XYZ file of C-alpha atoms in Angstrom:
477
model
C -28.302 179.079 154.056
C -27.587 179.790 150.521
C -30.573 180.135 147.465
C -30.772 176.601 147.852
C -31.598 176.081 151.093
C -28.142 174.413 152.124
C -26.623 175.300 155.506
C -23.617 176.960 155.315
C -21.298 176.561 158.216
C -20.900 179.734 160.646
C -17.476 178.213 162.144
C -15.422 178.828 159.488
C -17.140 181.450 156.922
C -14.850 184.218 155.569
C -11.590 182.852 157.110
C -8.585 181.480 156.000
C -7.771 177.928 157.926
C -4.473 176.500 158.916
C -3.860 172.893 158.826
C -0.741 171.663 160.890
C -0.168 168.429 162.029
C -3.550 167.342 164.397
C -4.854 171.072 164.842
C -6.584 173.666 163.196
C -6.476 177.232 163.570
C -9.063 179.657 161.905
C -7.948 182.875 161.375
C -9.250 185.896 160.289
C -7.295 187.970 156.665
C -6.369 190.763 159.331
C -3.142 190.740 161.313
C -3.825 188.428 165.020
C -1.900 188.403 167.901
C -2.009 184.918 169.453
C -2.202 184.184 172.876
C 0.914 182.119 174.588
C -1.262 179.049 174.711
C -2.140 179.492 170.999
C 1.025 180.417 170.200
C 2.494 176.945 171.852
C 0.234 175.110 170.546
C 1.373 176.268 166.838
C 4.732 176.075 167.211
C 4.415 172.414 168.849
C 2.167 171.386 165.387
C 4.352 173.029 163.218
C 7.767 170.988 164.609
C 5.570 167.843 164.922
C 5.521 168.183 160.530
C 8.501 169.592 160.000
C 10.894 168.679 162.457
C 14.004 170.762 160.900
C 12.178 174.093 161.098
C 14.001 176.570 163.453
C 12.873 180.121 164.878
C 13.213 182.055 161.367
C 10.959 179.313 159.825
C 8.601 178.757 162.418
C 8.022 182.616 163.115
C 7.857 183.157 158.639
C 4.898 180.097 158.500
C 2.766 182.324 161.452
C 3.588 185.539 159.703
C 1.933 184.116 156.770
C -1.136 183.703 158.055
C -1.589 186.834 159.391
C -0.300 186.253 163.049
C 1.759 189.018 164.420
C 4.433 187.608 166.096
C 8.269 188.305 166.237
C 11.384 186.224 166.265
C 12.293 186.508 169.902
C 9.163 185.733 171.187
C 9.011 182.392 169.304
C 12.712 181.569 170.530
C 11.622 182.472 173.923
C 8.165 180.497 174.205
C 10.450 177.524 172.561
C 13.383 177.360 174.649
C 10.597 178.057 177.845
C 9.050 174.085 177.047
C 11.981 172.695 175.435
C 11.189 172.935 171.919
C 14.473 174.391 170.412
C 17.370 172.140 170.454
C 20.950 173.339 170.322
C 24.530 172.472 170.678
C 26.885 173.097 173.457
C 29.373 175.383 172.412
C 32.588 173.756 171.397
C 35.218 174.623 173.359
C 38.119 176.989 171.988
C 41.679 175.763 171.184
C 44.278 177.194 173.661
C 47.159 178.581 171.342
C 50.921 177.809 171.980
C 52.042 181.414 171.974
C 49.603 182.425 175.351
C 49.829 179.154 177.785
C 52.471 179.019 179.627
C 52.322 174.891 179.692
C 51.503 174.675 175.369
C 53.054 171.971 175.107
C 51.867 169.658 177.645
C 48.135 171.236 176.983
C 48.738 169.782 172.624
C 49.394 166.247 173.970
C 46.252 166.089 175.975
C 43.710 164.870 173.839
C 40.429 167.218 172.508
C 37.625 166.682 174.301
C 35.114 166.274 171.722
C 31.937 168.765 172.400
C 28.698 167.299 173.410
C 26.146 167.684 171.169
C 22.501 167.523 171.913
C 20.474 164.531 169.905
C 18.264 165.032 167.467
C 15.731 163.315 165.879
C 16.546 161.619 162.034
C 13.915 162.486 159.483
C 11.923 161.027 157.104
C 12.265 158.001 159.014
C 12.853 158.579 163.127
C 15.177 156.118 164.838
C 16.257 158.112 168.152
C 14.277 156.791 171.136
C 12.450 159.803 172.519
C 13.981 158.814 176.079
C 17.399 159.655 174.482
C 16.619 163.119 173.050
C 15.442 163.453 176.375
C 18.283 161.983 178.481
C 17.475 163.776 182.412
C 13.916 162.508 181.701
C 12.122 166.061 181.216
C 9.540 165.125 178.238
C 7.941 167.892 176.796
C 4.581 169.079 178.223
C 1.248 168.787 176.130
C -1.277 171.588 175.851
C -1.689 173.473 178.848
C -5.246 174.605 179.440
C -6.233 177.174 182.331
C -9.211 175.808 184.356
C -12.039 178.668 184.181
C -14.982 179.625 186.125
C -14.926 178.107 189.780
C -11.893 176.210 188.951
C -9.791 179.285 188.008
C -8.402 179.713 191.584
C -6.689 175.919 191.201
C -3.832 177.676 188.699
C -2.499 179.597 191.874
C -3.867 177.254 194.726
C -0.608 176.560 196.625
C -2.511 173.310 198.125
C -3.157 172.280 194.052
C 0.588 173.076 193.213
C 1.242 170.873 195.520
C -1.114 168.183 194.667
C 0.395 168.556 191.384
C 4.460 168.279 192.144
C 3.287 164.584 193.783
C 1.840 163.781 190.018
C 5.310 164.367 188.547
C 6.620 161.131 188.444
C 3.420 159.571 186.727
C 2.720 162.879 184.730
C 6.351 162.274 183.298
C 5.217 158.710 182.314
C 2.536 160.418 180.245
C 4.747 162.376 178.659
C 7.165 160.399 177.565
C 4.171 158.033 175.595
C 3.130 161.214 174.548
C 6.498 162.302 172.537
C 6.507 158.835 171.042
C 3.176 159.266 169.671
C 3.375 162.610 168.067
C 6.366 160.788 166.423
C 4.619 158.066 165.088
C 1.384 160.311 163.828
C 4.537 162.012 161.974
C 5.856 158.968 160.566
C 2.573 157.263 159.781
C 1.956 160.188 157.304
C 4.512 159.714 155.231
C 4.013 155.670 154.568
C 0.220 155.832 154.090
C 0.740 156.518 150.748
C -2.008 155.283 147.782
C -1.248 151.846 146.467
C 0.028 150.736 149.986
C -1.007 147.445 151.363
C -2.311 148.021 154.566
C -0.842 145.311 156.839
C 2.345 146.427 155.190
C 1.882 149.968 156.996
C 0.283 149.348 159.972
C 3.194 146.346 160.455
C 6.055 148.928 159.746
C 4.675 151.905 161.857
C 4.273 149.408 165.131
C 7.823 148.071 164.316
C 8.726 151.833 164.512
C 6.948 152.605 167.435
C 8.422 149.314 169.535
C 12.106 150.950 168.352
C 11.153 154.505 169.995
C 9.635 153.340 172.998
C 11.893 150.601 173.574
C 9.331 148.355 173.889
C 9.207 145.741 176.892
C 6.332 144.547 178.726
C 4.876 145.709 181.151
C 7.092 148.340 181.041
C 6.562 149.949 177.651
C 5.100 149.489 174.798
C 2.021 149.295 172.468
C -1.000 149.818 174.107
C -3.324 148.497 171.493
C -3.737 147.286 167.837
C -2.910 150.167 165.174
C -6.737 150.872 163.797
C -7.336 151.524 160.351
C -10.691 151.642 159.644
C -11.573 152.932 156.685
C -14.345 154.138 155.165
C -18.130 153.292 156.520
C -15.863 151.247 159.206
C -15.788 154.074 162.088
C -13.583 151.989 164.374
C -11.941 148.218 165.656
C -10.318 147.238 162.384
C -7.357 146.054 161.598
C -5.629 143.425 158.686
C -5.688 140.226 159.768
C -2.789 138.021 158.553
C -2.906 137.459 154.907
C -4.811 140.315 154.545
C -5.211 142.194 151.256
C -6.567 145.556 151.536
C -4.895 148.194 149.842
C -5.122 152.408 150.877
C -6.813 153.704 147.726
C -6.831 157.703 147.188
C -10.582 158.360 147.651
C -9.849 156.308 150.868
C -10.879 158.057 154.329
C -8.750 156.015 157.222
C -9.000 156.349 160.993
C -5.796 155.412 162.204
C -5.925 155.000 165.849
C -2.842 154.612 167.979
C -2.005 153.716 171.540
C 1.237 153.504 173.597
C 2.181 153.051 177.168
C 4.904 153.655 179.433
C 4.409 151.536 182.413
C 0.683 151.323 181.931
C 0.233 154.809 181.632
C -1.603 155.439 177.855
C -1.430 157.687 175.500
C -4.752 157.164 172.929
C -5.009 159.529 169.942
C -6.623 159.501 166.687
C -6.773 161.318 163.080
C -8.094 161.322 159.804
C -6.386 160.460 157.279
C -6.916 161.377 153.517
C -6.127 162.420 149.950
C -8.929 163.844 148.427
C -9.894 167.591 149.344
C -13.966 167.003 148.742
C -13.545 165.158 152.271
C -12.107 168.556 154.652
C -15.541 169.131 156.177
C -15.925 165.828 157.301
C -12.576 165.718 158.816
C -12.803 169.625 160.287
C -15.832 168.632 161.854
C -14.389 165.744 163.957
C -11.558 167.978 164.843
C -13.647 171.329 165.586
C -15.803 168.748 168.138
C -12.849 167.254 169.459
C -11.489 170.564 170.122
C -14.937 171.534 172.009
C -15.024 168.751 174.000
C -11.254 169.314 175.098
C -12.933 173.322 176.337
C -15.826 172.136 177.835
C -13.843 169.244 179.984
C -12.892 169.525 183.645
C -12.920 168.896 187.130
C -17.068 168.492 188.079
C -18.310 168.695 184.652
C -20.792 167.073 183.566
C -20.664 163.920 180.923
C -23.209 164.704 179.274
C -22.882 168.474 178.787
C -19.675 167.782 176.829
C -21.667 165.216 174.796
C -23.647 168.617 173.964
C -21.115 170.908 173.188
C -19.651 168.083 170.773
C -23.116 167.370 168.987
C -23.944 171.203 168.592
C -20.057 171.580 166.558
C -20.359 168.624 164.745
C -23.403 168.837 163.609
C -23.485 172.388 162.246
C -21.370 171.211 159.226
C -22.109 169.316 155.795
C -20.070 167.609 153.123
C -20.848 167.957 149.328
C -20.127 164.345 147.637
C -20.724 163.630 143.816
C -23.374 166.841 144.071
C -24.866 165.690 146.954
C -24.743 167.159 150.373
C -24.409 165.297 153.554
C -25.270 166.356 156.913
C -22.245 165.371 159.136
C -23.592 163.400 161.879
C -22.403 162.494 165.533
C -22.209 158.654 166.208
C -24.590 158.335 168.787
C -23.524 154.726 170.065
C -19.781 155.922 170.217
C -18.295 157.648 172.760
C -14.874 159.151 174.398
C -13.706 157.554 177.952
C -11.704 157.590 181.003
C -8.572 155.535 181.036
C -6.929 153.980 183.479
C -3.341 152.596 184.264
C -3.403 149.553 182.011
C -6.728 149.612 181.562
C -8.038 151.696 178.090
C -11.592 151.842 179.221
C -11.836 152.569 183.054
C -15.595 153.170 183.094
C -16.772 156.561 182.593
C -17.827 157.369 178.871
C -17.813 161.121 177.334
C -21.051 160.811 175.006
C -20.656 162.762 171.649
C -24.328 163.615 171.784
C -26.606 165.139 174.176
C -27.618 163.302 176.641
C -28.961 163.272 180.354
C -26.110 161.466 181.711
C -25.122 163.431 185.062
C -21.723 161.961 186.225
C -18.932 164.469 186.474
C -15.036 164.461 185.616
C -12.963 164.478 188.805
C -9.538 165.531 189.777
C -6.732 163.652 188.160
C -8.496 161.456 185.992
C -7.606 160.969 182.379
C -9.552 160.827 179.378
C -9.728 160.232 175.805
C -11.681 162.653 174.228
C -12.932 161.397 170.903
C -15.014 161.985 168.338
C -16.839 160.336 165.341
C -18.522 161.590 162.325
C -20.738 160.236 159.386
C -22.069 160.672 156.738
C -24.443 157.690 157.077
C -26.874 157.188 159.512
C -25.118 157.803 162.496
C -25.382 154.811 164.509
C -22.405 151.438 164.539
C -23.063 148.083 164.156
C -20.424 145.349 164.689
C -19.418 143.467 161.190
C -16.671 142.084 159.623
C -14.408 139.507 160.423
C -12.641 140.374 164.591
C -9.081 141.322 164.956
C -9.372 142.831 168.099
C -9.031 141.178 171.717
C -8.386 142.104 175.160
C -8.399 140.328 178.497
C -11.210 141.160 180.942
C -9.477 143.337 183.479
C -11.556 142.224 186.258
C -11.575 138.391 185.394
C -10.830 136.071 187.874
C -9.784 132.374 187.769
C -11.556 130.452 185.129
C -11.112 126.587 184.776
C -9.682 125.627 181.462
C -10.408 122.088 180.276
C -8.816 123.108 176.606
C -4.894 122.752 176.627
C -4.928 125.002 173.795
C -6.695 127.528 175.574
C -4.592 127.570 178.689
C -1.029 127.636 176.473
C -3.156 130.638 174.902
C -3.841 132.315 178.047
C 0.025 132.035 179.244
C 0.973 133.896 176.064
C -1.418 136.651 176.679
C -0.675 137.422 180.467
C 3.057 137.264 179.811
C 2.841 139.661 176.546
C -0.167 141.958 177.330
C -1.948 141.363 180.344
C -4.907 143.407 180.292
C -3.880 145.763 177.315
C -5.669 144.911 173.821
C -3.981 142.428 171.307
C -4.788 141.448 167.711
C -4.376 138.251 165.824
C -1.795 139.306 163.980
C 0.525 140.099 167.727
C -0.404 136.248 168.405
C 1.385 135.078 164.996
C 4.100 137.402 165.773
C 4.935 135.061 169.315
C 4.207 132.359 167.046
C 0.872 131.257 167.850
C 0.083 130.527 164.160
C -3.437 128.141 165.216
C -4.925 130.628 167.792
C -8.526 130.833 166.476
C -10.049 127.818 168.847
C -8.117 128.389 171.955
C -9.041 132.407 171.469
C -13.064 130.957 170.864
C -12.503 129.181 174.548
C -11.670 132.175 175.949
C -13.937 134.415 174.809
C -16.644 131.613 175.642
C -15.823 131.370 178.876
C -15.539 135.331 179.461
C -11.942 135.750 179.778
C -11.204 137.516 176.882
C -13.660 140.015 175.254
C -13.943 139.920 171.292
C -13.912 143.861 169.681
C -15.321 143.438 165.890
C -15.287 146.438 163.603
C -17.810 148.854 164.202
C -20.156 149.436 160.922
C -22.044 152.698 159.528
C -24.411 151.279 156.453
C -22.585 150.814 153.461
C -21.377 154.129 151.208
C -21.245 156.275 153.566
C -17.816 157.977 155.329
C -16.952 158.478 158.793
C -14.215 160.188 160.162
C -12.560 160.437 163.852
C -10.098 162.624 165.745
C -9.022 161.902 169.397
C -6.344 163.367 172.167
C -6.096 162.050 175.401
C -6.174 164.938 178.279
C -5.649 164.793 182.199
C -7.198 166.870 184.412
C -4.697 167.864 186.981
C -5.390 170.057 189.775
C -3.891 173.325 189.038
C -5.066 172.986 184.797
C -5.754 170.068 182.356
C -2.747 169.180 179.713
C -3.448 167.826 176.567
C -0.715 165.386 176.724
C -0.993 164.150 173.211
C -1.277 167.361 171.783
């Protein structure tokens, strides 16, 4: 604490801290040599912002922050998870004077060299899935189990276990690389003065262009959130919606995307004024303490306590006033399932005595929320989200609204999340009473926005992780 009895935070006094992409690093003014995990994990952020870096770049942008690292072992830790994209060599022209058959070899026409796709920038238009052509996505963050799971990394029964996840893993994957294009992209069109059903509309065109959207196969796995301010989560512009992104805005843009059911759910914080990094640094440092503290037979509710003690150890100064950052208590991370965004297990962000444990190969979102306000949601505002009750049966429907309604939704979601604004997009322009008969009836659940008092700021940060059996893998990361 300083003279004034204000808590100054131990997690990042006396360091310098690197912001790239979804991550933060603190590290120390004296020379560090990173790990290969930490060193992946950098080099992954840093292409995820700037896409045209190469090894030179990359290895300068660690250098300058004091990490001792050369050239060839960046080249060699990118080529090893297919980060560094090259050519194939064009082939040399035979001269005249030293084939025997120069002639006949001129008339044959060049074959033109093959060269390996890349992806356009500022705006990305190659589908991941053709960078990618044999199908071999790029891994997420790959996290050693530790303690009594430390043997699983060179189990050969595990290794095994985990060659039969390959197909689905690749699934993952593949969601995964569209996603940490679209967090790209989304940064650059959130821009001050931006309406924002104009963004959220252009980054979810975007996103059904790179995944090649086509249900069930692929697609979006839920409505874009943008909740902004003392709105923590479930909001997004209705038609005819007028909000505009102001610069002492703080958003929560929440994206999901499937391929083939399998989802990939991350979140960030997005912002232009400096006075808010604490808030967003602590949703990120308890994120990132969750993600440690997960695995196989851990307990719920210890991670809830490992987030809580992060997040709660740092403050924001506002207009001279300083704000303890506090954990949402009535939100919480949860398993997901294939189609299904909330499977039934919930990671609490606080501590709490709940005793059930992760198990092999489930998947989770890990996310957290921060205020500034009192800490606990209510639901306000006017609903845009909807999603189908996964276990609903058959329902009569007396309404023929309702059941031309219900058509739309099985044939174009299923049991994945839609907002009112998808509906006007099939061209269901009077949806309101047939949706009303649905969600009377119990087919279709309602999600309002979920409200922190008035004033206040939250903030939220989110990566979806699988526990596999040999290590867990970040697969948004």
């Amino acid at each position: 604490r300083n003279a004034k009895g204000q808590r100054r935070d131990r997690y990042i006094h006396n360091t310098n801290t690197l912001m790239v992409g979804a991550s933060s690093f603190a590290i120390s003014s004296i020379s560090y040599q990173p790990t290969a995990e930490e060193l992946l994990q950098a080099v992954r952020e840093i292409k995820l912002d700037h896409a045209e870096f190469g090894v030179k770049r990359i290895c300068a942008t660690l250098k300058d922050k004091g990490w001792t690292v050369s050239e060839n072992r960046v080249k060699k830790t990118m080529q090893e998870h297919g980060l560094l994209e090259t050519a194939a060599p064009v082939p040399m022209a035979v001269e005249a004077s030293s084939a025997p058959d120069a002639t006949k070899d001129q008339e044959q026409p060049a074959k033109k060299a093959t060269l390996v796709k890349e992806q356009t920038w500022p705006e990305p238009t190659v589908p991941p899935m053709d960078l990618f052509p044999k199908g071999d996505f790029p891994k997420g963050q790959i996290c050693e189990y530790i303690g009594m799971n430390a043997y699983r990394s060179s189990s050969a029964e595990m290794r095994e276990s985990d060659r039969q996840m390959s197909s689905i893993l690749n699934e993952h994957r593949e969601a995964a690389e569209v996603h940490r294009t679209a967090r790209k992209y989304l940064r650059t069109i959130a821009q001050p003065g931006e309406l924002m059903i104009d963004i959220v509309e252009k980054l979810e065109d975007k996103v059904r262009e790179l995944v090649r959207a086509h249900f069930p196969e692929r697609g979006i796995a839920f409505p874009t959130g943008c909740s902004i301010n003392h709105v923590a989560a479930h909001w997004t512009p209705n038609a005819g919606d007028k909000t505009v992104l102001k610069r002492d805005d703080v958003v929560k843009f929440d994206i999901g995307i499937h391929v083939n059911g399998r989802i990939i759910d991350s979140a960030f914080t997005h912002y232009f004024n400096p006075r808010y990094d604490p808030l967003a640094l602590a949703v990120r440092e308890a994120t990132n303490a969750g993600i440690r503290e997960a695995g196989i037979d851990v307990r719920l509710g210890d991670i809830g306590a490992a987030i809580q003690e992060v997040m709660e150890s740092y403050e924001v100064e506002l207009d001279g006033k300083v704000y303890p950052v506090k954990s949402i208590r009535n939100l919480n991370g949860h398993s997901i399932g294939q189609f299904q965004i909330h499977h039934g297990k919930s990671v609490p962000i606080v501590k709490t005595s709940e005793q059930t444990k992760m198990e092999e190969g489930e998947l989770f979102a890990i996310e957290t929320f921060g205020s500034t306000g009192k800490g606990v949601v209510h639901e306000d505002l006017e609903c845009s989200h909807y999603m189908k009750n996964f276990d609903a049966g058959h329902v009569p429907l007396r309404m023929a609204k309702a059941k031309e309604l219900l058509g739309v939704i099985d044939k174009n979601f299923g049991t994945l999340a839609f907002c009112r604004r998808y509906l006007d997009r099939l061209g269901c322009k009077q949806s309101l009473l047939g949706l009303k008969n649905l969600c009377d009836v119990g087919l279709v659940q309602p999600y309002p926005p979920l409200c922190d008092v008035k004033g206040c700021y939250t903030a939220q940060f989110e990566h979806t992780l699988l526990l596999r059996p040999t290590c867990k893998e970040v697969l948004s990361r």
